[in-house]
Coordinates of C-alpha atoms in Angstrom, one line a residue:
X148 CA -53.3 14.7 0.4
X149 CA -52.5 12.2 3.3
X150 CA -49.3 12.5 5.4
X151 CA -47.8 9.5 3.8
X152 CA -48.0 10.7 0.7
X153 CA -46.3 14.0 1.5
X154 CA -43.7 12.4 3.1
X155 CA -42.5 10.0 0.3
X156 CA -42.5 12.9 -1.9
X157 CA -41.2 16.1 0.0
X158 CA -39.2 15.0 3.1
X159 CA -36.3 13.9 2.2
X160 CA -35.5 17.2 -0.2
X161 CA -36.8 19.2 2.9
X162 CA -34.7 17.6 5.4
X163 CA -31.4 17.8 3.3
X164 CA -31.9 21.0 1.8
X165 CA -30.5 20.1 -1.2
X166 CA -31.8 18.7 -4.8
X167 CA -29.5 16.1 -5.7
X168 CA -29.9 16.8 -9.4
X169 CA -27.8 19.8 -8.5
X170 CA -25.2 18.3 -7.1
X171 CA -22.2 18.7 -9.1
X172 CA -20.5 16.0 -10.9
X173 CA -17.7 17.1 -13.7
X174 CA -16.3 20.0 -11.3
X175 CA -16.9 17.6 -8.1
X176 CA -14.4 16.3 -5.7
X177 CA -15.2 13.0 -5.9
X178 CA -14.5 12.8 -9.4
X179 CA -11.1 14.6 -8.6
X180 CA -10.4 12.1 -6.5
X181 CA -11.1 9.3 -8.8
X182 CA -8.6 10.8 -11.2
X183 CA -6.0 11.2 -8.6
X184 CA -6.4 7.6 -8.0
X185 CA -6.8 6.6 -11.5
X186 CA -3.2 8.2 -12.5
X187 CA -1.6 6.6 -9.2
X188 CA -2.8 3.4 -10.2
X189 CA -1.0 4.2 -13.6
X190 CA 2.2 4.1 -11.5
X191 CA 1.3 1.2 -9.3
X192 CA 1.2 -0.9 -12.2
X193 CA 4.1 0.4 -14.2
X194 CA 6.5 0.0 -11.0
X195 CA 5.1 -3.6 -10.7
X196 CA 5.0 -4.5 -14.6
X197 CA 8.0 -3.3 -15.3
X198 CA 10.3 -6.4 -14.5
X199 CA 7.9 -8.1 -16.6
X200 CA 9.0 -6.5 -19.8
X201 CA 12.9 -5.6 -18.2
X202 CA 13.8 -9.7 -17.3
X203 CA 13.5 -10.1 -20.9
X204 CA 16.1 -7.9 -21.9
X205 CA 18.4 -8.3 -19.1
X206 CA 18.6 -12.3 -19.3
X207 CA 21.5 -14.1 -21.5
X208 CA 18.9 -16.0 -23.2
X209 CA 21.2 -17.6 -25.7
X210 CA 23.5 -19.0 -22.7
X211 CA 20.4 -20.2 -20.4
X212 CA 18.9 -22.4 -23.3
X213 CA 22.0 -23.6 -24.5
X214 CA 22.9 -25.1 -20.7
X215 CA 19.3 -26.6 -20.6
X216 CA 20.0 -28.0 -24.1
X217 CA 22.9 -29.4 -23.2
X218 CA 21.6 -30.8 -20.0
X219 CA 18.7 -32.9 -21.9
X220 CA 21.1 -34.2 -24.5
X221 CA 19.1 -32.9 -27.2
X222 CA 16.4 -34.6 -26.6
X223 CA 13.4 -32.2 -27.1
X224 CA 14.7 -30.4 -29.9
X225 CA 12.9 -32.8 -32.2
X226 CA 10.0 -32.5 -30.6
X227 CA 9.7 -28.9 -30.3
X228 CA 10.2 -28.2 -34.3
X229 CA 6.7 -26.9 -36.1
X230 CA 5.7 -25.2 -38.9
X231 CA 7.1 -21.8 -37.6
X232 CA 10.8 -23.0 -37.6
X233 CA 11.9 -24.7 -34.3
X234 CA 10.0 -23.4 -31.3
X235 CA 12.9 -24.7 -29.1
X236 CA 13.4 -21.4 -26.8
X237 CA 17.1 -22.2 -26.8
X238 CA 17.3 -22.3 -31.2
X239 CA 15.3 -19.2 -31.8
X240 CA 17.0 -17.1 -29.0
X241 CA 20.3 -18.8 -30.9
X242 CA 19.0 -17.1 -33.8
X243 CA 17.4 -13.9 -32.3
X244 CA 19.3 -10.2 -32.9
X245 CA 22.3 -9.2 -30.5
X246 CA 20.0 -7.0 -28.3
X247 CA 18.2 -9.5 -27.2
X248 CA 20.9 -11.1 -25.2
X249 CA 21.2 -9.2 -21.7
X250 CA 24.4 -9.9 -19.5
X251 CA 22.5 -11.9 -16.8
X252 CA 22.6 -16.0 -16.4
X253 CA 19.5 -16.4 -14.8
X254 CA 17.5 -19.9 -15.0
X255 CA 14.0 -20.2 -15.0
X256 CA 14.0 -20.7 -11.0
X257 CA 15.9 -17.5 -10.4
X258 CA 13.4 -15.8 -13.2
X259 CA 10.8 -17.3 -11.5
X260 CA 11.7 -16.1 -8.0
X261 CA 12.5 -12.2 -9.7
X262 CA 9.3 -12.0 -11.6
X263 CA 7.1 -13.4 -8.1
X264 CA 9.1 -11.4 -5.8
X265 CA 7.2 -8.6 -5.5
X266 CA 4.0 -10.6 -4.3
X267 CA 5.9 -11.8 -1.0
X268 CA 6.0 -7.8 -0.2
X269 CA 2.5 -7.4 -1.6
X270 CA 1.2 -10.1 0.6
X271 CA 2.6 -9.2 3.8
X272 CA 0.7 -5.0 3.9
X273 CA -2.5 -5.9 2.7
X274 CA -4.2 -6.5 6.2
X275 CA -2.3 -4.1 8.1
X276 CA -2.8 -1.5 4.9
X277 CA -6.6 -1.5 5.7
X278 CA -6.8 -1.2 9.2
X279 CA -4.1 1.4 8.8
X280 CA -6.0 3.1 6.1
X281 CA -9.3 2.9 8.2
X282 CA -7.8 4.0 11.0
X283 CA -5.5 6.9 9.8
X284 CA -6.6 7.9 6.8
X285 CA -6.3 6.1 2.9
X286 CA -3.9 9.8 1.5
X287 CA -1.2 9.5 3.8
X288 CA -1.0 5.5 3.5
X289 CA -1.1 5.4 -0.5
X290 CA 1.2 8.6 -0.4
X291 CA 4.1 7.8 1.6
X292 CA 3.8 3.9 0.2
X293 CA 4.5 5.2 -3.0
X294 CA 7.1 7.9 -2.2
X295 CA 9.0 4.3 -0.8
X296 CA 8.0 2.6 -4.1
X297 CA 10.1 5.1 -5.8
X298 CA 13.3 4.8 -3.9
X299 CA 13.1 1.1 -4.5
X300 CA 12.5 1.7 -7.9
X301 CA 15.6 3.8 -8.5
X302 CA 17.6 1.6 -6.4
X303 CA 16.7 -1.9 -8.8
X304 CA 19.5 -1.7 -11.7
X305 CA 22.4 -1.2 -8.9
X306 CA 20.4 -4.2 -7.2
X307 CA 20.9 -6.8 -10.5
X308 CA 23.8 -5.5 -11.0
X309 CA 25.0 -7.0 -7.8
X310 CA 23.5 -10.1 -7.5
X311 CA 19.8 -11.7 -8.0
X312 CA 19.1 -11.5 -4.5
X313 CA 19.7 -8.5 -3.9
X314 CA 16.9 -7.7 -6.5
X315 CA 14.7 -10.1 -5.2
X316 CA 14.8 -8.9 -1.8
X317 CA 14.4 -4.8 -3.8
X318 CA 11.4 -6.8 -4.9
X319 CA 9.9 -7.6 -2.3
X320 CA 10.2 -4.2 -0.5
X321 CA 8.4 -2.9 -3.3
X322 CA 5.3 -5.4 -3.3
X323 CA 5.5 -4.3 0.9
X324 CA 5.0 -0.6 -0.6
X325 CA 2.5 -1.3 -3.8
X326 CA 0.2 -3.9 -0.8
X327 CA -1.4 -0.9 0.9
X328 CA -3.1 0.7 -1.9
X329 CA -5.8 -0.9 -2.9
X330 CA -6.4 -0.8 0.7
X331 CA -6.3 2.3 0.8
X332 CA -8.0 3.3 -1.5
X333 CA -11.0 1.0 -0.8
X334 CA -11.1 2.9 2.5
X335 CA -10.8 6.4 0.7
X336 CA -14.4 4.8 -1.5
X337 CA -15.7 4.3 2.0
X338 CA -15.9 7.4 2.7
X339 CA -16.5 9.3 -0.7
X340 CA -18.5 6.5 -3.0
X341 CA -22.4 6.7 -2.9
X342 CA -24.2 3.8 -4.0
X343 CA -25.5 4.5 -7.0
X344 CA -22.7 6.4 -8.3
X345 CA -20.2 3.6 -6.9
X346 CA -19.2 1.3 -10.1
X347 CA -17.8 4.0 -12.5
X348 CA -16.0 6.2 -9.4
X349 CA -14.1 3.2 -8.6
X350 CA -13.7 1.4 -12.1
X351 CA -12.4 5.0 -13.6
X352 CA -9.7 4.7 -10.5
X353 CA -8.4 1.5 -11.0
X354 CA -9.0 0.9 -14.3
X355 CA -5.6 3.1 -14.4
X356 CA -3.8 -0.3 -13.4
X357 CA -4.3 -1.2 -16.5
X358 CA -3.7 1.8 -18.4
X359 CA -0.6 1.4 -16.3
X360 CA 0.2 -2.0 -18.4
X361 CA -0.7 -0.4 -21.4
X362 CA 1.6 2.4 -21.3
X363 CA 4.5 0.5 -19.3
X364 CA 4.9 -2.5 -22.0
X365 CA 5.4 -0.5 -24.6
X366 CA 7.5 2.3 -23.3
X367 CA 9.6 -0.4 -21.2
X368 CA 10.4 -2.5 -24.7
X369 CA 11.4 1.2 -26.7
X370 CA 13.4 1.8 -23.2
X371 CA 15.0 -1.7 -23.1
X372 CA 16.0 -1.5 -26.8
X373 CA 16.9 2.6 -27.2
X374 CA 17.2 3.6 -23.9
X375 CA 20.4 5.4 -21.2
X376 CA 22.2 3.6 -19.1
X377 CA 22.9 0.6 -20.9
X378 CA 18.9 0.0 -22.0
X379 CA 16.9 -1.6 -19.6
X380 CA 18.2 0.1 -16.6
X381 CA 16.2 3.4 -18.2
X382 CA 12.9 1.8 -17.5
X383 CA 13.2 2.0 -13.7
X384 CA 14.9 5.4 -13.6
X385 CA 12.1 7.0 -15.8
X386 CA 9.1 5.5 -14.1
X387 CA 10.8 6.1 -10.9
X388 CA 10.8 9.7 -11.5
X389 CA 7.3 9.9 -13.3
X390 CA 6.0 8.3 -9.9
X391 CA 7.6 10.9 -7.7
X392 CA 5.7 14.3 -9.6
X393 CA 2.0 12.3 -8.9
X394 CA 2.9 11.6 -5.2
X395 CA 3.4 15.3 -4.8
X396 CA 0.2 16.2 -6.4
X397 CA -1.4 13.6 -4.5
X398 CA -0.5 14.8 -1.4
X399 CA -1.8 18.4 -2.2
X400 CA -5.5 17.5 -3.7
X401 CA -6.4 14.5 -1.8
X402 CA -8.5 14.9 1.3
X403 CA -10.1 11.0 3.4
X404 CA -13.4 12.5 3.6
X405 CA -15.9 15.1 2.1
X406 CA -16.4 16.9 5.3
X407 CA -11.9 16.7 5.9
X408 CA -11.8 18.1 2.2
X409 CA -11.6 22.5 2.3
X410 CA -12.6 23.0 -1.6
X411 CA -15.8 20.7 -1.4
X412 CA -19.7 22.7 -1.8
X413 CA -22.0 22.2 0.5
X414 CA -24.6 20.5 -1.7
X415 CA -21.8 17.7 -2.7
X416 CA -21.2 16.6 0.8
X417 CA -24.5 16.7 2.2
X418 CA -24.9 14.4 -1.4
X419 CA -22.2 12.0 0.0
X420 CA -23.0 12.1 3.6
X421 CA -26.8 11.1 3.2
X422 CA -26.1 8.7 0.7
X423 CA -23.9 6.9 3.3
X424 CA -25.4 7.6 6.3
X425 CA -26.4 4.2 7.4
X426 CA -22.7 3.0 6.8
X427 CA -21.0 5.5 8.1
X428 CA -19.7 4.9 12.1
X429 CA -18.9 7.6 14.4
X430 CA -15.5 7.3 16.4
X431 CA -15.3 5.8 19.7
X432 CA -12.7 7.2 22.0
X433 CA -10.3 7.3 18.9
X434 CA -10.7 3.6 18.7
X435 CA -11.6 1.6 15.8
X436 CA -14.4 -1.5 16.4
X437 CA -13.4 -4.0 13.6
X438 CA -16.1 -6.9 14.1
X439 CA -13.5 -9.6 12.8
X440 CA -15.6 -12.5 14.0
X441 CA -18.2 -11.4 11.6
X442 CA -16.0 -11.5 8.5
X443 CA -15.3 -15.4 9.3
X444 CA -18.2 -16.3 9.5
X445 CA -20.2 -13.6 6.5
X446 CA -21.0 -15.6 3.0
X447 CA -20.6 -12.5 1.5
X448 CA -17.4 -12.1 2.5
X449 CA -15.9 -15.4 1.3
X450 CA -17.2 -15.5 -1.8
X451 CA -15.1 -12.1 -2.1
X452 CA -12.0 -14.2 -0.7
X453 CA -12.4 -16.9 -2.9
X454 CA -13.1 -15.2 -6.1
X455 CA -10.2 -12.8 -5.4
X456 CA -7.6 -15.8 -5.3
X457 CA -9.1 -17.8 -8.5
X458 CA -9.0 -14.0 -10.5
X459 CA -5.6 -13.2 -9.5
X460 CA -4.4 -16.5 -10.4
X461 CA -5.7 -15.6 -14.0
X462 CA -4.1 -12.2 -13.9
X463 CA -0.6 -12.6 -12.4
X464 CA -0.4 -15.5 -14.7
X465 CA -0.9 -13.6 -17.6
X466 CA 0.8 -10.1 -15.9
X467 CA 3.5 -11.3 -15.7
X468 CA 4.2 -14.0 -18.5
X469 CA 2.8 -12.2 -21.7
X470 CA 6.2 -11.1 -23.1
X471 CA 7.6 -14.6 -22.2
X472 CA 4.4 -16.1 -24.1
X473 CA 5.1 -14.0 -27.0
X474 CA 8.9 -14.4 -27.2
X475 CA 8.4 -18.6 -26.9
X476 CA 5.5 -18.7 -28.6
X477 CA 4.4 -16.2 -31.4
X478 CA 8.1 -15.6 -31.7
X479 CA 8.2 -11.6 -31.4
X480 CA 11.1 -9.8 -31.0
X481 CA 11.4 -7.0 -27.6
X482 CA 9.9 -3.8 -29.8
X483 CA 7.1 -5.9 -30.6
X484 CA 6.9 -7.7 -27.5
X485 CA 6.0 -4.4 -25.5
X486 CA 3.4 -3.3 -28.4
X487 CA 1.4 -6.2 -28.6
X488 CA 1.9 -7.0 -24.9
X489 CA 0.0 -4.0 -24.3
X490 CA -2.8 -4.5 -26.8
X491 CA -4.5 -6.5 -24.5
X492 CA -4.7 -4.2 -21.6
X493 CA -5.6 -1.0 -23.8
X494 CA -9.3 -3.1 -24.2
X495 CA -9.0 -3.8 -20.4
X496 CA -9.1 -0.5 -19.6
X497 CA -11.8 0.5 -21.8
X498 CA -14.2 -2.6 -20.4
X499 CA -13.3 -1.4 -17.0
X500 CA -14.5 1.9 -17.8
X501 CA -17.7 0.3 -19.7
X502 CA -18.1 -1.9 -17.1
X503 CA -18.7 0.2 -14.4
X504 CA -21.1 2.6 -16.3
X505 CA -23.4 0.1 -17.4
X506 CA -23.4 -1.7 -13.5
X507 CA -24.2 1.6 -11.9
X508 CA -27.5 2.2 -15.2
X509 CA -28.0 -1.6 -14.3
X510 CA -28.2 -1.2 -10.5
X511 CA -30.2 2.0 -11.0
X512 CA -32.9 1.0 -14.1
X513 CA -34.0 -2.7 -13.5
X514 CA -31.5 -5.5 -11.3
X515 CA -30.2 -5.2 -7.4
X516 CA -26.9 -4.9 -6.9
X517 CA -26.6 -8.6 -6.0
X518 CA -27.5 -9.5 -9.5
X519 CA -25.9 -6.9 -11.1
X520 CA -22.3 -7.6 -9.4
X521 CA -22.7 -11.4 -10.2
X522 CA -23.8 -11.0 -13.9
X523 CA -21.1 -8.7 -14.8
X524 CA -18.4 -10.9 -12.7
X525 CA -19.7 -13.9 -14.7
X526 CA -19.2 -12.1 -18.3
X527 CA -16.0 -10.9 -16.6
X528 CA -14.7 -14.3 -15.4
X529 CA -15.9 -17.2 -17.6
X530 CA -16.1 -15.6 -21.1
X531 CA -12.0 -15.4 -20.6
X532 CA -11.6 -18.3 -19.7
X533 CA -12.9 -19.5 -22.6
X534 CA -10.6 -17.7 -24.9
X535 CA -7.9 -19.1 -22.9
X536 CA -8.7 -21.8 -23.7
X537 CA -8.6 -21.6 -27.5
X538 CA -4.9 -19.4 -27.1
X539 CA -3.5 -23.0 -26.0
X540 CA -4.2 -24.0 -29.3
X541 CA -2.8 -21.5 -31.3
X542 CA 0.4 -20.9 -32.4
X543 CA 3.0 -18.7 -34.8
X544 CA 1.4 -19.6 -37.3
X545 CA -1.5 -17.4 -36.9
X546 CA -0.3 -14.6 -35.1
X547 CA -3.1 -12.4 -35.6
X548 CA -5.5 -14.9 -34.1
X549 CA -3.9 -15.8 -30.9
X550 CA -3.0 -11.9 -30.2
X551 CA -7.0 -11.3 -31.0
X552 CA -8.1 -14.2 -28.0
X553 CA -5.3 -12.7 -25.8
X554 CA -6.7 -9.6 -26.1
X555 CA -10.5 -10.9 -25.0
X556 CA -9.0 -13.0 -22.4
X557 CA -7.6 -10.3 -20.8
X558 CA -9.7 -7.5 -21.7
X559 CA -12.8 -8.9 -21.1
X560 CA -11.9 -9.4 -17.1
X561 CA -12.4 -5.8 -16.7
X562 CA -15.9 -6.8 -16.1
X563 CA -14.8 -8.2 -12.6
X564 CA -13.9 -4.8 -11.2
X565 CA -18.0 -4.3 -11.3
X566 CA -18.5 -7.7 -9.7
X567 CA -16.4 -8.7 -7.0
X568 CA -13.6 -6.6 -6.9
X569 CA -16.2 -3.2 -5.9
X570 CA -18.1 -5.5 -3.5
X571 CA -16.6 -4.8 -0.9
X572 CA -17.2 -1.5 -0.4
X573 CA -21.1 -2.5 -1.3
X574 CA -21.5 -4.6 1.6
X575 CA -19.9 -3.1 3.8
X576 CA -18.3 0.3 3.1
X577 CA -17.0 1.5 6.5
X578 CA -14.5 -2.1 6.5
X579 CA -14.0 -1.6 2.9
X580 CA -10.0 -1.0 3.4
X581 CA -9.6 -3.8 5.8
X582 CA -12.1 -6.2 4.1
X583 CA -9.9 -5.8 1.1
X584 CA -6.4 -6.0 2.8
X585 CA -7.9 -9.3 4.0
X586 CA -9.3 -10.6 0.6
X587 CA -5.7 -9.6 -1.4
X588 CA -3.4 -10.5 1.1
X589 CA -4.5 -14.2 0.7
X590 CA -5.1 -13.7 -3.3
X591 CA -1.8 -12.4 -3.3
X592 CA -0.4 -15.6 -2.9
X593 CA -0.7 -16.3 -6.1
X594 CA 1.3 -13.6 -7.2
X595 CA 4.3 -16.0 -6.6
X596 CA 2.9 -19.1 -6.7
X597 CA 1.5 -19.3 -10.3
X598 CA 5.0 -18.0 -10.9
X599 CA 6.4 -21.3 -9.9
X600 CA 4.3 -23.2 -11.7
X601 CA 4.9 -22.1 -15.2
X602 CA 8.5 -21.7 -14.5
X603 CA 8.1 -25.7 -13.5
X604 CA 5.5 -26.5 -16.2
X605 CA 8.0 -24.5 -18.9
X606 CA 10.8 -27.5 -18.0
X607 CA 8.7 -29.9 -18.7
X608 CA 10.5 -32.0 -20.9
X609 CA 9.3 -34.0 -24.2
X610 CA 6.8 -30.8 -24.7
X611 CA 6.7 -28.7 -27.5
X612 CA 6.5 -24.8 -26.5
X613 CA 3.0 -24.7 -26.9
X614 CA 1.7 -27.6 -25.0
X615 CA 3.1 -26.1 -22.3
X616 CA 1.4 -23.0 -22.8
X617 CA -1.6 -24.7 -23.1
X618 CA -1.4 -26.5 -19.5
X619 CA -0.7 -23.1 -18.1
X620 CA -4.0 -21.6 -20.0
X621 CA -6.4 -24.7 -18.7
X622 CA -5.3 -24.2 -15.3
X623 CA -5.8 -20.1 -15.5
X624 CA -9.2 -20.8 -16.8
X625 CA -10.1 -23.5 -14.2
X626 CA -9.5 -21.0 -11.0
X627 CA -11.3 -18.4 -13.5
X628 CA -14.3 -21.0 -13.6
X629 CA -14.8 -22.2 -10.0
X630 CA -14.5 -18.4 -8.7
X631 CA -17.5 -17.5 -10.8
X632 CA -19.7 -19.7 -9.8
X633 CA -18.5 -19.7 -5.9
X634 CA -19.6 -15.7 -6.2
X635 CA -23.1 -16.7 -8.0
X636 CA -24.0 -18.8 -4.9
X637 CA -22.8 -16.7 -2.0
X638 CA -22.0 -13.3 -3.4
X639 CA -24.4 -10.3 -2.4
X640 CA -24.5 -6.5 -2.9
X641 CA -26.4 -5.4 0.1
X642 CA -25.2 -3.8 3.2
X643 CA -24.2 -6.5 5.9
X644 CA -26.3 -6.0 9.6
X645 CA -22.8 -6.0 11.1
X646 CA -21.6 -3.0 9.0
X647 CA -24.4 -0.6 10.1
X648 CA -24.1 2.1 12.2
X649 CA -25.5 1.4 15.2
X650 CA -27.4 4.1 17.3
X651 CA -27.0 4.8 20.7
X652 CA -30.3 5.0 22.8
X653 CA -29.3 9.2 22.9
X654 CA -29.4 9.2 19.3
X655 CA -32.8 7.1 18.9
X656 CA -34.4 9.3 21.1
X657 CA -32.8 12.2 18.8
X658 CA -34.5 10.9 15.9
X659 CA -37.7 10.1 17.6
X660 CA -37.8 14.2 18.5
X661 CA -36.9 14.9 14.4
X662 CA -39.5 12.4 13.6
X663 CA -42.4 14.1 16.0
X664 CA -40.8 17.5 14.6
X665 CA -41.2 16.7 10.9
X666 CA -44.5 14.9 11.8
X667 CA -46.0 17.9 13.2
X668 CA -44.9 20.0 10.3
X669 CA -46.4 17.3 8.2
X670 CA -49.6 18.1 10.0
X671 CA -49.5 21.5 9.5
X672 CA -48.9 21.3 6.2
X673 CA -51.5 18.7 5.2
X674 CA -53.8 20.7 7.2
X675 CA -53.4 23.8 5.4
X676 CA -53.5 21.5 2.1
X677 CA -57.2 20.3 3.0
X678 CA -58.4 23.7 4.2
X679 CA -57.2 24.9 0.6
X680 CA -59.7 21.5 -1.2
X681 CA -62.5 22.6 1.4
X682 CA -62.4 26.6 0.5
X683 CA -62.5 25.6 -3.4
X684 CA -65.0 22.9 -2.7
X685 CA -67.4 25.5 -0.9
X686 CA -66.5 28.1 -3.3
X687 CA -67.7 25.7 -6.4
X688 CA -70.6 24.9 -4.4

């Protein structure tokens, strides 16, 4: 047996003293943590959702369409009649049950500006999130954040009740609290995620955004229709509390590193620490060394950017104007509204989940985790585009069939949280926090943008409902389109040279001792291996 043999195959178990087979995984701390983040993610969502489902039942529908009636003389109600009875949103909301009338005269700009509200606030924290998170740790960032969340959401029926902006300033201080926790917990993955183990920790987590959606359309439209306080305020009082009881678990189970957390064993954070050893920086003076040059100028890093705007183009479009889309369009009224709103994040969550099983057997049977992150961000990007696509062409007629490509359109994205969205803790897992802050702080943009272009594209006049819709869906699937194929060329899964650690001539020579250390032991050993081959050899001969 030579040296170099030995060492590829005994070393590293000898060095670690630990077999990594052993290390737990169902009782482990990491996977606590991923449920802790996958139930705050649950609230994230419903506190941003919410007004998604709530603005449909708080709006005078019946008074807003008549004024925009009445302002175009009439003139597209011709147009807008099919085979479904007229698609005119002010005739069927004419026609639509009592409940559906709420006691606020808001227009599609001040609907607009309440529904993309929340993504000034979001946009603002993202940067400062991560570099906050990095620097002080991801639990007490995502916990107080969303302690504030739930003031502001307690505080949002006394806000419409006064006046719309009032609301849409409660908005925005809830999109400041809800921007620091992706951050966050990008920065908590950091320092918790190993590589091969990285796609399913952090799809489980966030996939409960979406789980979020699916629970929060629903319950919001029973809420809205059955609930106290005059309907609709219910929603925010009920999720407000439900968010309170996970921030105070949160803060008693959550721990920013392995070696920080008390319950941890041994064998799972030597597990975590080896695995990210190269990535992991030591502090300097209590300062943090952000090489922000580097992210300018890293490929890598904007194809991350750019795919992170065209995605949440796609998503915030469709977040946020579902219930519209199925009031205007497919004609549902609210109870149904919420139900099959939600359909289409119920198989989100599931391809999340799938999603990052099959990258991490992927990354760790046959691809590198450059092509695994672009293949599944293609399936995750351009296949829903497509269906978008065909949803423009659909309308109440078949029901069934457009709430079956909504579904796919939606659902099928899930594949990007295994593609870009987990990138950047693959390239450069130290930054992850920051990197992201950076990435969804410009994405976020969107948030309220794409806002104001469907409310403009929906007053477009001599359209029918759904050609409306459909310029909405072509320009959702263009951004989807040109943010896969920007990741193909300049996305990549490896660790970036400026993310390293980088050792200090006192820890090189460290290692040079280990290495002369383990070297001589290697000797010894290999020795004692050959003197066994000689004594058999002699005794055979």
């Amino acid at each position: 047996m030579t040296k170099s043999e030995y060492r590829v195959g005994n070393t590293e178990d000898a060095e670690m003293q630990f077999d990594q087979e052993q290390v737990p995984w169902w009782t482990s701390k990491r996977l606590q943590l991923a449920i802790l983040g996958f139930f705050g993610f649950i609230n994230v969502y419903a506190l941003r959702a919410n007004m998604s489902v709530a603005v449909v039942c708080m709006v005078n529908w019946t008074a807003v369409h008549e004024r925009q009636r009445n302002s175009s003389f009439g003139s597209n109600d011709q147009a807008m009649s099919s085979s479904c009875g007229l698609v005119s949103a002010g005739s069927n909301f004419t026609e639509a049950p009592k409940f559906e009338d709420g006691e606020f005269d808001w227009n599609e700009d001040i609907q607009g500006y309440v529904l993309g509200a929340f993504f000034w606030g979001y946009l603002v924290t993202q940067i400062p999130g991560g570099w906050i998170a990095t620097r002080f740790g991801g639990k007490k960032v995502f916990g107080v954040s969303m302690m504030a969340a739930s003031v502001a959401t307690f505080i949002t029926p006394v806000a419409a009740q006064t006046s719309p902006m009032f609301l849409i300033v409660l908005r925005i201080i809830l999109g400041v609290c809800s921007g620091v926790t992706f951050p966050a917990m990008h920065a908590l993955w950091g320092s918790w995620a190993p590589p091969l183990e990285r796609s399913k920790l952090t799809a489980f987590t966030y996939a409960g955004a979406q789980l979020g959606n699916v629970i929060t359309l629903p319950l919001s439209g029973v809420l809205c229709k059955y609930g106290f306080a005059g309907g609709w305020p219910s929603i925010f009082y009920v999720l407000g509390m439900v968010n309170l009881v996970w921030v105070v678990v949160w803060w008693i189970l959550a721990s920013d590193s392995p070696t920080q957390h008390k319950g941890i064993t041994k064998e799972e954070r030597d597990y975590i620490n080896h695995a990210l050893s190269e990535s992991k920086h030591k502090e300097s003076g209590g300062k943090l060394n952000v090489p922000w040059l580097k992210f300018c100028t890293s490929g890598p890093v904007i194809a991350i950017i750019i795919v992170n705007i065209m995605s949440d183009w796609g998503a915030y479009t469709l977040l946020a104007n579902i219930p519209l889309y199925l009031k205007e369009v497919l004609k549902f009224d609210i109870a149904k509204n919420g139900l099959y709103s939600a359909l289409p994040y119920i198989v989100f969550w599931a391809v999340i989940n799938i999603g990052g099983w099959l990258a991490d057997y992927m990354t760790r049977k046959c691809f590198t985790v450059t092509v695994t992150r672009k293949v599944v961000n293609t399936v995750g990007m351009i296949v829903p585009a497509l269906m978008l696509i065909g949803l423009g062409y659909v309308d109440c007629s078949s029901p069934i069939l457009a709430i079956a490509l909504l579904t796919l359109a939606v659902g099928l994205s899930g594949f990007q949280y295994s593609g870009w969205l987990v990138n950047h803790v693959d390239i450069a897992p130290v930054y992850a926090g920051i990197l992201f802050g950076i990435s969804n702080s410009i994405a976020s943009v969107t948030g309220f943008v794409s806002q104001q272009v469907v409310a403009a594209i929906r007053k477009l006049e001599g359209m029918d409902m759904r050609s409306q819709w459909q310029i909405v869906f072509y320009v959702a699937c263009g951004m989807y389109t040109f943010g896969a194929l920007v990741f193909i060329l300049l996305g990549s899964g490896e660790l970036q040279p400026w993310a390293m650690e980088k050792k200090s001539p006192e820890d090189e020579d460290l290692n040079e001792d280990e290495g002369r250390n383990v070297d001589i032991e290697l000797d010894q050993i290999c020795n004692k291996e050959s003197a066994k081959v000689n004594g058999h050899s002699a005794a055979l001969a």
